[in-house]
Short mmCIF file of C-alpha atoms and ligand atoms in Angstrom, two decimals:
data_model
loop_
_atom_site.label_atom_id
_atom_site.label_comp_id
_atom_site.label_asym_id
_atom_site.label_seq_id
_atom_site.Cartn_x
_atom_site.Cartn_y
_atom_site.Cartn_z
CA UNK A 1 -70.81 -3.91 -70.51
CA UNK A 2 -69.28 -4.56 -67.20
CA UNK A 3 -66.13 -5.75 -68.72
CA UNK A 4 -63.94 -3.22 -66.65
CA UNK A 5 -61.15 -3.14 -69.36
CA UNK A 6 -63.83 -1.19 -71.26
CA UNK A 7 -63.29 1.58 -68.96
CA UNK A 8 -59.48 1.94 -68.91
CA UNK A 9 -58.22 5.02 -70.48
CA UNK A 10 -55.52 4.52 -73.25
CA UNK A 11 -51.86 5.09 -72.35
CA UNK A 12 -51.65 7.58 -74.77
CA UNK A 13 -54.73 9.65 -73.81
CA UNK A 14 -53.74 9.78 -70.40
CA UNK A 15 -50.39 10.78 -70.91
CA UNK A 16 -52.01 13.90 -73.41
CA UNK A 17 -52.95 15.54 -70.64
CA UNK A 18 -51.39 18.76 -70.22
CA UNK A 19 -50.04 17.93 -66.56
CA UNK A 20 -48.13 15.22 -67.18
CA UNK A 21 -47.05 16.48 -70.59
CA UNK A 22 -45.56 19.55 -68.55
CA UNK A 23 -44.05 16.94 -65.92
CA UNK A 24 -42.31 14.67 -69.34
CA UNK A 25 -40.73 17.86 -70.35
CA UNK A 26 -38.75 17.73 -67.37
CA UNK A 27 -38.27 14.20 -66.60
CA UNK A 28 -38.54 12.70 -70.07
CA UNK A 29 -41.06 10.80 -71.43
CA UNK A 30 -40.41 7.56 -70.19
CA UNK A 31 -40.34 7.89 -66.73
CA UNK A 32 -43.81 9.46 -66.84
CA UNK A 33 -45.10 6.43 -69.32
CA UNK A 34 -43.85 3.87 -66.99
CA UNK A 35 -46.26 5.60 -64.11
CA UNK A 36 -48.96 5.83 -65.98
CA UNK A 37 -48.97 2.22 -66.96
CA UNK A 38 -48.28 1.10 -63.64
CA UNK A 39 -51.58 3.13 -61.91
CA UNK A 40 -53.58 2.10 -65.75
CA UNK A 41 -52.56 -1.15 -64.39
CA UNK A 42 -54.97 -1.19 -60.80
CA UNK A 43 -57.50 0.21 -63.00
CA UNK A 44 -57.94 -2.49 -64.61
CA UNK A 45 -57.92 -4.36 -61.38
CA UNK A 46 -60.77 -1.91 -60.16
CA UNK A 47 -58.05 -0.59 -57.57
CA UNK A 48 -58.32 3.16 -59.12
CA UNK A 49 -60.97 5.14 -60.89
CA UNK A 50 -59.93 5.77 -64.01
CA UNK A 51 -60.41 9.71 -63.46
CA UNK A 52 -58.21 9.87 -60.19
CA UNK A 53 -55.43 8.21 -62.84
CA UNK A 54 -53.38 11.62 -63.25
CA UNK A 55 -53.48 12.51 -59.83
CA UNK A 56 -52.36 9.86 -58.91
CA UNK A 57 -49.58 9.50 -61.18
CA UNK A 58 -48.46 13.56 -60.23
CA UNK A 59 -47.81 11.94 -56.91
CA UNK A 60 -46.22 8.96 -57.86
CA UNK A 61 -43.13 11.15 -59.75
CA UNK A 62 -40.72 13.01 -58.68
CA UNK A 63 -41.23 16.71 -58.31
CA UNK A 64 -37.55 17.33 -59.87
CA UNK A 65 -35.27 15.07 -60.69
CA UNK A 66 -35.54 14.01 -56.75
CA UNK A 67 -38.22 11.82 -54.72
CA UNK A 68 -38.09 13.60 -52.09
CA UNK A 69 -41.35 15.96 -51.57
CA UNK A 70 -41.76 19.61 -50.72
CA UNK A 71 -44.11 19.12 -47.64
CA UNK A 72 -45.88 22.16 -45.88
CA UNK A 73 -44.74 22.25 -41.82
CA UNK A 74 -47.89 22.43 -40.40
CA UNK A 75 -46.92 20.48 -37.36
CA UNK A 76 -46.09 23.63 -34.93
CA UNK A 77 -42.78 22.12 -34.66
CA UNK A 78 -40.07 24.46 -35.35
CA UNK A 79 -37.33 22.28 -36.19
CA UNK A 80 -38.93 19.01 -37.38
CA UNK A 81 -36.82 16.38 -37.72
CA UNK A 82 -38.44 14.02 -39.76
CA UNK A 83 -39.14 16.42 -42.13
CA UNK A 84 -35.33 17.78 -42.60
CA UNK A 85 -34.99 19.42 -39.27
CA UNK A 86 -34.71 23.48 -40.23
CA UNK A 87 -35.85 24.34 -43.69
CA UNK A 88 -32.84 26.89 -45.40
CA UNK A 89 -33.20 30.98 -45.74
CA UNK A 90 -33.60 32.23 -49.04
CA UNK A 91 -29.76 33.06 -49.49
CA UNK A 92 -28.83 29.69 -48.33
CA UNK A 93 -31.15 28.42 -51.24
CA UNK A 94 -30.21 30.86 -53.28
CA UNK A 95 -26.34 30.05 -52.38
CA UNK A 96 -26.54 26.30 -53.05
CA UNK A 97 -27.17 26.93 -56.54
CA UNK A 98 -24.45 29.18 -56.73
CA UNK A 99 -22.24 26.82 -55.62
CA UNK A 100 -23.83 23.78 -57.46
CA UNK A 101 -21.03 24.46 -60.86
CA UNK A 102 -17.60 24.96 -60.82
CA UNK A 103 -17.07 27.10 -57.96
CA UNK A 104 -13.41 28.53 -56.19
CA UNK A 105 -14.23 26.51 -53.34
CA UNK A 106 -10.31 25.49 -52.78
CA UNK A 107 -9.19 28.24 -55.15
CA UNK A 108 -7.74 31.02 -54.85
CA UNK A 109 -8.40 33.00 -57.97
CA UNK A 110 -6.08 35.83 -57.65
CA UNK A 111 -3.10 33.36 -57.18
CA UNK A 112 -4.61 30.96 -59.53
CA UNK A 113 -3.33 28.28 -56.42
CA UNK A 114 -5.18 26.03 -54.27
CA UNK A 115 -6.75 27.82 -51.56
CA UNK A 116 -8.42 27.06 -48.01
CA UNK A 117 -11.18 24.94 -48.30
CA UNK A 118 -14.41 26.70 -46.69
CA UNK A 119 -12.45 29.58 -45.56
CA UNK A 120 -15.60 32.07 -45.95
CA UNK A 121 -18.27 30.05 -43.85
CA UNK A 122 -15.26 29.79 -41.23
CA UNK A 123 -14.80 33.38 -41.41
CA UNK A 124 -18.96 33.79 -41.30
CA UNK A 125 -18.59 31.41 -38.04
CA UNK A 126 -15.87 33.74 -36.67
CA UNK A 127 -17.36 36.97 -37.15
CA UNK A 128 -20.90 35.61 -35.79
CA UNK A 129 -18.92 34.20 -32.82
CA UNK A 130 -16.17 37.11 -31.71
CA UNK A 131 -15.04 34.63 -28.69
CA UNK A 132 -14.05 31.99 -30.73
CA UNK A 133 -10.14 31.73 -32.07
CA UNK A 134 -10.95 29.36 -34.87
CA UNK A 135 -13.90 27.17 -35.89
CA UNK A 136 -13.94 23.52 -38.07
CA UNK A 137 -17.16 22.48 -40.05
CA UNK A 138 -18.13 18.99 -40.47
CA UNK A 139 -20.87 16.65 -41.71
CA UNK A 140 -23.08 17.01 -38.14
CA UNK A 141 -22.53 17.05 -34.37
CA UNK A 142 -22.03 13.85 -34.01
CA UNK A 143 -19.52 13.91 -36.35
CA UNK A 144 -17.99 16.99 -34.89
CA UNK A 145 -18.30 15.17 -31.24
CA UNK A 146 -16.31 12.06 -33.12
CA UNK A 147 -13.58 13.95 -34.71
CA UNK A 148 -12.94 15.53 -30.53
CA UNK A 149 -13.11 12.22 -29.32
CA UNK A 150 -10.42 11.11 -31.99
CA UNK A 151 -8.51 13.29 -32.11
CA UNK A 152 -7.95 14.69 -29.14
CA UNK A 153 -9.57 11.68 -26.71
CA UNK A 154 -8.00 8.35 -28.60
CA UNK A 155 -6.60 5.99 -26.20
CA UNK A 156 -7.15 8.00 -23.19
CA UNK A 157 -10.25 8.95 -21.29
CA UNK A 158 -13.03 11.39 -21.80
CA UNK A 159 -14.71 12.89 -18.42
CA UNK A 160 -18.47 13.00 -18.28
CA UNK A 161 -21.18 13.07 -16.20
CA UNK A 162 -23.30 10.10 -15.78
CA UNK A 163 -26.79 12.26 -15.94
CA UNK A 164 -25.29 13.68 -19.38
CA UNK A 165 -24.83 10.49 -21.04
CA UNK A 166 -27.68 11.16 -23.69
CA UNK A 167 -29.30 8.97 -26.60
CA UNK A 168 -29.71 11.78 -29.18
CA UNK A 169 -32.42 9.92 -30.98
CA UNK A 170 -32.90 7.11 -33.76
CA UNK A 171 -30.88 4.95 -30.79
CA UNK A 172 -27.84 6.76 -30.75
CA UNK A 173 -25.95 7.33 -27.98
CA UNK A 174 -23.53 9.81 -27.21
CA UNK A 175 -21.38 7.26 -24.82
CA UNK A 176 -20.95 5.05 -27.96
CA UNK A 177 -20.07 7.33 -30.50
CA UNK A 178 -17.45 8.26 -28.31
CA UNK A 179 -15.69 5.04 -27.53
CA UNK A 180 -16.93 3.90 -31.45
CA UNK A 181 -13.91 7.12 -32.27
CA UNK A 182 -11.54 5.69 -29.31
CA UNK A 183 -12.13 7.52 -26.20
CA UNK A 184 -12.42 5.51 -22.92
CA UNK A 185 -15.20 7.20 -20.80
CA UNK A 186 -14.58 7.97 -17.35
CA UNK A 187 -18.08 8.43 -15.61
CA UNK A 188 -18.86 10.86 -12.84
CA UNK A 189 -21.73 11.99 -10.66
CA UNK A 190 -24.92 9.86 -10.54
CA UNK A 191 -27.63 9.94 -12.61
CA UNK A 192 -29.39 13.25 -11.16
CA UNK A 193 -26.71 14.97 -9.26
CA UNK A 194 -22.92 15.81 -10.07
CA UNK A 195 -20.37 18.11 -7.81
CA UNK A 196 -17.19 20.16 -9.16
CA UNK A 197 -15.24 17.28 -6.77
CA UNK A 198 -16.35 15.06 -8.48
CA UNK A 199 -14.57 16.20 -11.59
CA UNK A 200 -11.28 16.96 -9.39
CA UNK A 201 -11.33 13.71 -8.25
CA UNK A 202 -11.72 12.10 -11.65
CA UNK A 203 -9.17 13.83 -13.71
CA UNK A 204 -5.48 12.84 -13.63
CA UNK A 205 -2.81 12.16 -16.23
CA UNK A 206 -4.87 9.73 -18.57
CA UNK A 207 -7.62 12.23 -19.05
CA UNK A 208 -7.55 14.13 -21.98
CA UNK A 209 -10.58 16.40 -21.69
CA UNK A 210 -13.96 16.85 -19.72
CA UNK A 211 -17.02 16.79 -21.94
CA UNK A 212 -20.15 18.80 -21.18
CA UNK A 213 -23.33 17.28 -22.72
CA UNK A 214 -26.95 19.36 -22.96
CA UNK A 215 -29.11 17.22 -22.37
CA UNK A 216 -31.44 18.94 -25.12
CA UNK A 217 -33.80 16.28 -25.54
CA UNK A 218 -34.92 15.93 -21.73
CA UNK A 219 -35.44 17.24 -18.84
CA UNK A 220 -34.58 16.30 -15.04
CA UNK A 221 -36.39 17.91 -12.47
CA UNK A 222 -36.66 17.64 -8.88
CA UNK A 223 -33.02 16.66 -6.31
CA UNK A 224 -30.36 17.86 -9.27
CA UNK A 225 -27.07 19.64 -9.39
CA UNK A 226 -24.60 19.79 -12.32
CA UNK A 227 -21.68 21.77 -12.75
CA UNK A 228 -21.52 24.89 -14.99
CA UNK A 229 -18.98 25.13 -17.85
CA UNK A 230 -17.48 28.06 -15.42
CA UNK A 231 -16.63 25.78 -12.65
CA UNK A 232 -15.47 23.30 -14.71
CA UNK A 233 -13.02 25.43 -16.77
CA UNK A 234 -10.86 25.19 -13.48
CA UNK A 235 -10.36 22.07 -14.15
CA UNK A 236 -6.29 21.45 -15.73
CA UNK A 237 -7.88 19.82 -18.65
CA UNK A 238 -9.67 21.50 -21.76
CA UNK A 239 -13.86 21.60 -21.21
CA UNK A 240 -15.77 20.76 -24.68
CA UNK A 241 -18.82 21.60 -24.52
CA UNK A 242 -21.59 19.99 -26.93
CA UNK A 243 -24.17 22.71 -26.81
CA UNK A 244 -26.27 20.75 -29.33
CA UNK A 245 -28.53 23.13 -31.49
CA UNK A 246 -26.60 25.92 -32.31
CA UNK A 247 -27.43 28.52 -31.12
CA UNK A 248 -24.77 31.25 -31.45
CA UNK A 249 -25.37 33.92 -28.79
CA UNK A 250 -28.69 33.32 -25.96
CA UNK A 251 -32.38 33.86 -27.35
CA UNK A 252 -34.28 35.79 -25.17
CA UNK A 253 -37.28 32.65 -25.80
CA UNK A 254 -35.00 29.66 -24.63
CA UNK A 255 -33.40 30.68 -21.59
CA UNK A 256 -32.10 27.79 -20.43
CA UNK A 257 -30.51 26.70 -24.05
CA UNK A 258 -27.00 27.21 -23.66
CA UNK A 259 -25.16 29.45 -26.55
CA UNK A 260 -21.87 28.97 -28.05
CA UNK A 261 -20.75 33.19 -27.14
CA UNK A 262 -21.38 32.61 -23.17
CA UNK A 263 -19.93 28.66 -23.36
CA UNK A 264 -16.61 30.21 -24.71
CA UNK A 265 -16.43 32.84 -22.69
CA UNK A 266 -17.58 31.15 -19.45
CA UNK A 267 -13.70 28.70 -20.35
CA UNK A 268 -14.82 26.22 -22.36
CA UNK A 269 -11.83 25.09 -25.24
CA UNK A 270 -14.15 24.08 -27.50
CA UNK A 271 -17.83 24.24 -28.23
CA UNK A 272 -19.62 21.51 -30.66
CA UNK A 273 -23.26 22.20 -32.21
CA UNK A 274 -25.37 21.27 -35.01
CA UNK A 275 -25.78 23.46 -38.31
CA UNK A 276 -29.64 22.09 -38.84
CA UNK A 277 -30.88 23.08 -35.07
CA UNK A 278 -31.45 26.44 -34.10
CA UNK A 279 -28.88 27.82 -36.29
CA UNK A 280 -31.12 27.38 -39.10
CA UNK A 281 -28.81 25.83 -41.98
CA UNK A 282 -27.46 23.02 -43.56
CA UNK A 283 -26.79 19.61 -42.16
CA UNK A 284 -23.22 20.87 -40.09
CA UNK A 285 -20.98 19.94 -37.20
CA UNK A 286 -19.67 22.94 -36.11
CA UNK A 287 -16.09 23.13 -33.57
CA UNK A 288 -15.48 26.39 -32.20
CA UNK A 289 -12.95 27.37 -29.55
CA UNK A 290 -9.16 27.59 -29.15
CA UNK A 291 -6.79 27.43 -31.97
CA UNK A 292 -4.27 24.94 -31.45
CA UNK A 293 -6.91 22.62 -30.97
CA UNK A 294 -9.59 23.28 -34.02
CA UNK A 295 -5.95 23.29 -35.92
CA UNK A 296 -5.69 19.26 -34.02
CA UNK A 297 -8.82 18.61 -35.14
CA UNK A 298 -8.43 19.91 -38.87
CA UNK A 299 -5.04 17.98 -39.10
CA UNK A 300 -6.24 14.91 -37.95
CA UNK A 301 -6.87 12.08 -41.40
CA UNK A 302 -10.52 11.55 -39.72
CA UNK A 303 -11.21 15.36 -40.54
CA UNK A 304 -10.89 14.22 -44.09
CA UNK A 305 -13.85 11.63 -43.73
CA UNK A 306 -16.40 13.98 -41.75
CA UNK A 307 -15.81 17.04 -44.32
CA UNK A 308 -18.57 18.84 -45.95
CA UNK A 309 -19.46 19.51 -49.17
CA UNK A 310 -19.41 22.96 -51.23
CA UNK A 311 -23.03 22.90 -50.85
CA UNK A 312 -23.38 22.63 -46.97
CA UNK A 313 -20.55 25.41 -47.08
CA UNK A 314 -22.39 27.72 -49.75
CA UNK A 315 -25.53 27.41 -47.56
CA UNK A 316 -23.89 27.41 -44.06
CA UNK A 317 -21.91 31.17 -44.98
CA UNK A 318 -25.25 32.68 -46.19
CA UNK A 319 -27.43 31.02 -43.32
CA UNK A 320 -25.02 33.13 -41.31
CA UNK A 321 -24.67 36.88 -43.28
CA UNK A 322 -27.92 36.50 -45.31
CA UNK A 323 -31.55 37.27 -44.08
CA UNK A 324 -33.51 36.00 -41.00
CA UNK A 325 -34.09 31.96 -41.38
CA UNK A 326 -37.43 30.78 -40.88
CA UNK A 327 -36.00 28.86 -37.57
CA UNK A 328 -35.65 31.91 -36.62
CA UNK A 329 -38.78 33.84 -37.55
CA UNK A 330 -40.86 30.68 -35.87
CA UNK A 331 -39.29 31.20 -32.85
CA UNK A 332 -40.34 34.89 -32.78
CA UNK A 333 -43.88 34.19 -34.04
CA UNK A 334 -46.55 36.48 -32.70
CA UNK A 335 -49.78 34.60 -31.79
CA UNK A 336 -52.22 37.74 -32.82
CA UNK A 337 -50.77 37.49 -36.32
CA UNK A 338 -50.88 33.76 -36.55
CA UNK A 339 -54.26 33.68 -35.50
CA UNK A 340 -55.36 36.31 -38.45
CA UNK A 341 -53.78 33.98 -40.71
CA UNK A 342 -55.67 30.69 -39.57
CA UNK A 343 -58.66 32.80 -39.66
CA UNK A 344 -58.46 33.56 -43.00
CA UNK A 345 -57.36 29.71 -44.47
CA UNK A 346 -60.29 28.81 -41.90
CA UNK A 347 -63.02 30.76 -43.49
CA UNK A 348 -61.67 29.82 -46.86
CA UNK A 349 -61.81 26.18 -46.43
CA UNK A 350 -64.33 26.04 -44.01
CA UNK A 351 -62.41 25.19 -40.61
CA UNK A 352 -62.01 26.68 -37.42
CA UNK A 353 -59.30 28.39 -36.17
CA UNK A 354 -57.91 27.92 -32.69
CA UNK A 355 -54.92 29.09 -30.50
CA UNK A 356 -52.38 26.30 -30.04
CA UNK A 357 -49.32 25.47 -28.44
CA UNK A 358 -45.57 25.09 -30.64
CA UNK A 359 -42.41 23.13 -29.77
CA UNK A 360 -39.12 23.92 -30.85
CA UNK A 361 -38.00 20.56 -32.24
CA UNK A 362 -35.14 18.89 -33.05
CA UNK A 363 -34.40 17.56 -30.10
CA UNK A 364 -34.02 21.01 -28.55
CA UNK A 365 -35.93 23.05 -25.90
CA UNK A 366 -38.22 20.14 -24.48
CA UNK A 367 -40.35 22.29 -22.07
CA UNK A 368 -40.83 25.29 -24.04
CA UNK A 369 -44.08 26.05 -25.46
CA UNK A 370 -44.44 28.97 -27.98
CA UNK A 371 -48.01 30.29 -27.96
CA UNK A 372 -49.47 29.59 -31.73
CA UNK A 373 -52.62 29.17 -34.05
CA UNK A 374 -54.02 26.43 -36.51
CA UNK A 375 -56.82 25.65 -38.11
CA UNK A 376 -58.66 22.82 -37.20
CA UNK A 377 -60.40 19.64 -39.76
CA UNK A 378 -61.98 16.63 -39.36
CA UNK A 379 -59.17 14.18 -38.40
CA UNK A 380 -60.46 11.71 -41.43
CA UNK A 381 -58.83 14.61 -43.42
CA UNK A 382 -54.99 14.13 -42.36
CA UNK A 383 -54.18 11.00 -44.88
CA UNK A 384 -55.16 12.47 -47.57
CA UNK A 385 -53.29 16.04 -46.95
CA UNK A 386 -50.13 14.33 -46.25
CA UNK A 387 -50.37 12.06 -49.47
CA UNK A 388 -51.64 14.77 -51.72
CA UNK A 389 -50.00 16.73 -54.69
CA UNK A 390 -48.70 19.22 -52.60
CA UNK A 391 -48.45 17.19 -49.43
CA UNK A 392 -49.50 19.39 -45.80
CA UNK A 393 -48.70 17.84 -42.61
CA UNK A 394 -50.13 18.64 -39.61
CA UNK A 395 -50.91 16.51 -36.44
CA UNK A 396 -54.05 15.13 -34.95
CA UNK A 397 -54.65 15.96 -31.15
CA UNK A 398 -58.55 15.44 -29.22
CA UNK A 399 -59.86 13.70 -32.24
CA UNK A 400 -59.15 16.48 -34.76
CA UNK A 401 -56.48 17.62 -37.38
CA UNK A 402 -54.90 20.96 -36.33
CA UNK A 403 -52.99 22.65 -39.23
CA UNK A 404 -50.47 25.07 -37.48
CA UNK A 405 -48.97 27.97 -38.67
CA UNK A 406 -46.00 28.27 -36.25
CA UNK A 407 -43.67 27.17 -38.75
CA UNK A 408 -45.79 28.05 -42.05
CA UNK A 409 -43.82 30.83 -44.11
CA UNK A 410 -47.11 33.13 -45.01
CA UNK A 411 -46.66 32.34 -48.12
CA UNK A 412 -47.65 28.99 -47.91
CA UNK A 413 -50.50 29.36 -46.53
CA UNK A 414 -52.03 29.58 -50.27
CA UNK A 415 -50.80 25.93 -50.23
CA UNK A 416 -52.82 24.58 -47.49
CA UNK A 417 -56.05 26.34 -48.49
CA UNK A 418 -55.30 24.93 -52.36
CA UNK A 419 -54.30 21.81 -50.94
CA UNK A 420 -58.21 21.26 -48.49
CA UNK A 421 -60.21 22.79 -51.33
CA UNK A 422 -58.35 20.03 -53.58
CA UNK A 423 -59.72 16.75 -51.85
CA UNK A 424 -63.26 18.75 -50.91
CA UNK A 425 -63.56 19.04 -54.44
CA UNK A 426 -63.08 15.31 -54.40
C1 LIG B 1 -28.48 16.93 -31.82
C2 LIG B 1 -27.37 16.72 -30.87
C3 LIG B 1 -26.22 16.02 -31.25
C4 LIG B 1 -26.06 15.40 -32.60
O1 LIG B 1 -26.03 16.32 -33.63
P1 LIG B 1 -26.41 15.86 -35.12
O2 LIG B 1 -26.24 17.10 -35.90
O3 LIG B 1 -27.80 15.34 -35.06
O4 LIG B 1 -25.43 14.80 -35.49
C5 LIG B 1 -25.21 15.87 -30.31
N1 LIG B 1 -25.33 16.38 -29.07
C6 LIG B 1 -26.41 17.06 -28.67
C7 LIG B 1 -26.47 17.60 -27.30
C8 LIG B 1 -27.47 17.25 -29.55
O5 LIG B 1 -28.57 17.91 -29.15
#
């Protein structure tokens, strides 16, 4: 009787159960039998109750055709980037799968000829930003940093201040990418302090451009000084700046995030930004600025290795003429309404809810705290959220989880109460 084979379920009757038969419809039979086996498997070695089998095989498979997991944000970060840094609008969604068949990305189908690849999501760029002559998309900003550095910066030097040499995160460093594309760096300033002279002094014939660096993921307080992009547009070289997250004109929350509208029209040549930051989209590098030099950039055979797909094009154009993104609406967030909200999931699961305090993310925005609200668990309770069906993360602070609803779409917040009442039913 204690024989615990005797209480393994047959392969069969396990996979009769109307989940999983649902889930073989879509990713064929097989893949679903091989899961089942394998968790049938530490049954047998007493590893797994035989009732938790299905569950556990739902979260062993795919969702669709991909591993990777819809996740609920309930982090209070914004822009998260370990979970995809900004989650898409509904029209950028809607717009990938648009573009996912044949599509006239490089067609023109009047002429029936080859036409300009991306040309709308340029021309979405263009109208969004009136002060830039032409714009260039590619794969991210460090790509769209490497391309400048390339082809404009190759074999001659790059001018930057020392306090703007940043490591963007994951160990990369913006110094290195640059000489990794064949710009020499000519270092200015100290670490805390740099003067307009010092940038007269520096540039001469071998310099090919001063770069402008926000320092997005830090902050330096205290004996500083930089120089503007105004004051350095005086300069007789072009000023790129790297702006970082993307944001296209100044946000009335993040004063001191600089915007691509005033960087242009305070002289810089070119600005460079991610797509994925406070834009809101797709995965991008995004060049704006003067003409003759996006058209250098564009020419230039790297340009063919750092170019996007149809799919980061679909999604970038409607990020920028569809609806509000949820970046955006989590910036805005209103604490009064984000506290009815966790009051509500509270009461339903049997929490408490609590004001709380949001970051931006991404790298982006370091001392900015937007006022939010989140429901707080027992901290025992954040494993099994993030590993469940429908996975929620949130973050553990004082010896409790706190579920927050900054960057929760209302809609989701279904999810999270579904997702609690799942494991107290446990
Ligand atoms: C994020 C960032 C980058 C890199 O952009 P990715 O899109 O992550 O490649 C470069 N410079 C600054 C200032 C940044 O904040």
């Amino acid at each position: 009787m204690s024989d615990p084979r005797r209480q393994v379920p047959r392969t069969d009757t396990v996979l009769d159960d109307p989940r999983l038969a649902e889930v073989a419809q879509r990713l064929g039979r097989e893949q679903v039998k091989t899961a089942v086996v394998g968790r049938l498997e530490q049954v047998r070695r007493q590893e797994l109750a035989a009732r938790d089998v299905v569950d556990a095989v739902l979260r062993d498979l795919p969702s669709a055709g991909t591993s990777l997991r819809p996740v609920v944000n309930a982090t209070g970060v914004v822009v998260h980037t370990n979970l995809g840094r900004a989650p898409l609008s509904a029209a950028a969604v809607e717009a990938i799968v648009t573009a996912a068949g044949p599509t006239d990305v490089e067609l023109d189908l009047t002429t029936g000829r080859r036409g300009p690849r991306g040309a709308a999501a340029v021309a979405a760029l263009l109208a969004a930003v009136p002060d830039a002559e032409a714009a260039h998309v590619v794969n991210n900003g460090a790509a769209a940093l490497g391309l400048v550095a390339g082809a404009l910066g190759r074999g001659r030097k790059v001018v930057v201040a020392r306090g703007e040499l940043v490591e963007i995160g994951d160990g990369f460093r913006i110094p290195e990418l640059l000489e990794s594309f064949g710009a020499e760096l000519r270092e200015v300033g100290t670490t805390n302090r740099v003067r307009v002279e010092d940038y007269t002094k520096a540039v001469d014939d071998q310099v090919a451009l001063v770069l402008k660096v926000h320092p997005s993921n830090f902050r330096v307080e205290g004996f500083t000084a930089s120089v503007p992009v105004r004051e350095l547009a005086r300069l007789s070289v072009p000023v790129v700046a790297d702006i970082g997250s993307g944001l296209l004109r100044p946000h009335p929350r993040l004063p001191d995030e600089p915007d691509a509208s005033t960087s242009l029209r305070d002289g810089a040549a070119l600005v460079t930004a991610s797509g994925d930051k406070l834009l809101g989209g797709p995965q991008a590098g995004l060049v704006l600025g003067r003409a003759d030099l996006v058209q250098q950039l564009r020419r230039h055979p790297m340009a063919r290795a750092l170019r996007v797909d149809k799919l980061t094009l679909a999604a970038l154009e409607a990020t920028l003429t569809g609806g509000t993104t949820p970046v955006a609406r989590g910036l805005v967030s209103d604490r009064r309404e984000l506290m009815v909200r966790a009051r509500a999931i509270a009461e339903a699961v049997g929490g408490d809810a609590v004001e709380s305090v949001g970051r931006v993310g991404g790298g982006g925005a370091p001392g900015v705290e937007l006022a939010s609200a989140a429901v707080t668990l027992p901290e025992e309770l954040a494993l099994p959220l993030r590993t469940g069906v429908d996975p929620v993360v949130g973050h553990v602070q004082g010896g409790r989880l706190l579920l927050d609803l900054l960057a929760v779409p209302p809609e989701d917040d279904a999810r999270i109460v579904a997702a609690v009442r799942a494991l107290r039913r446990e």
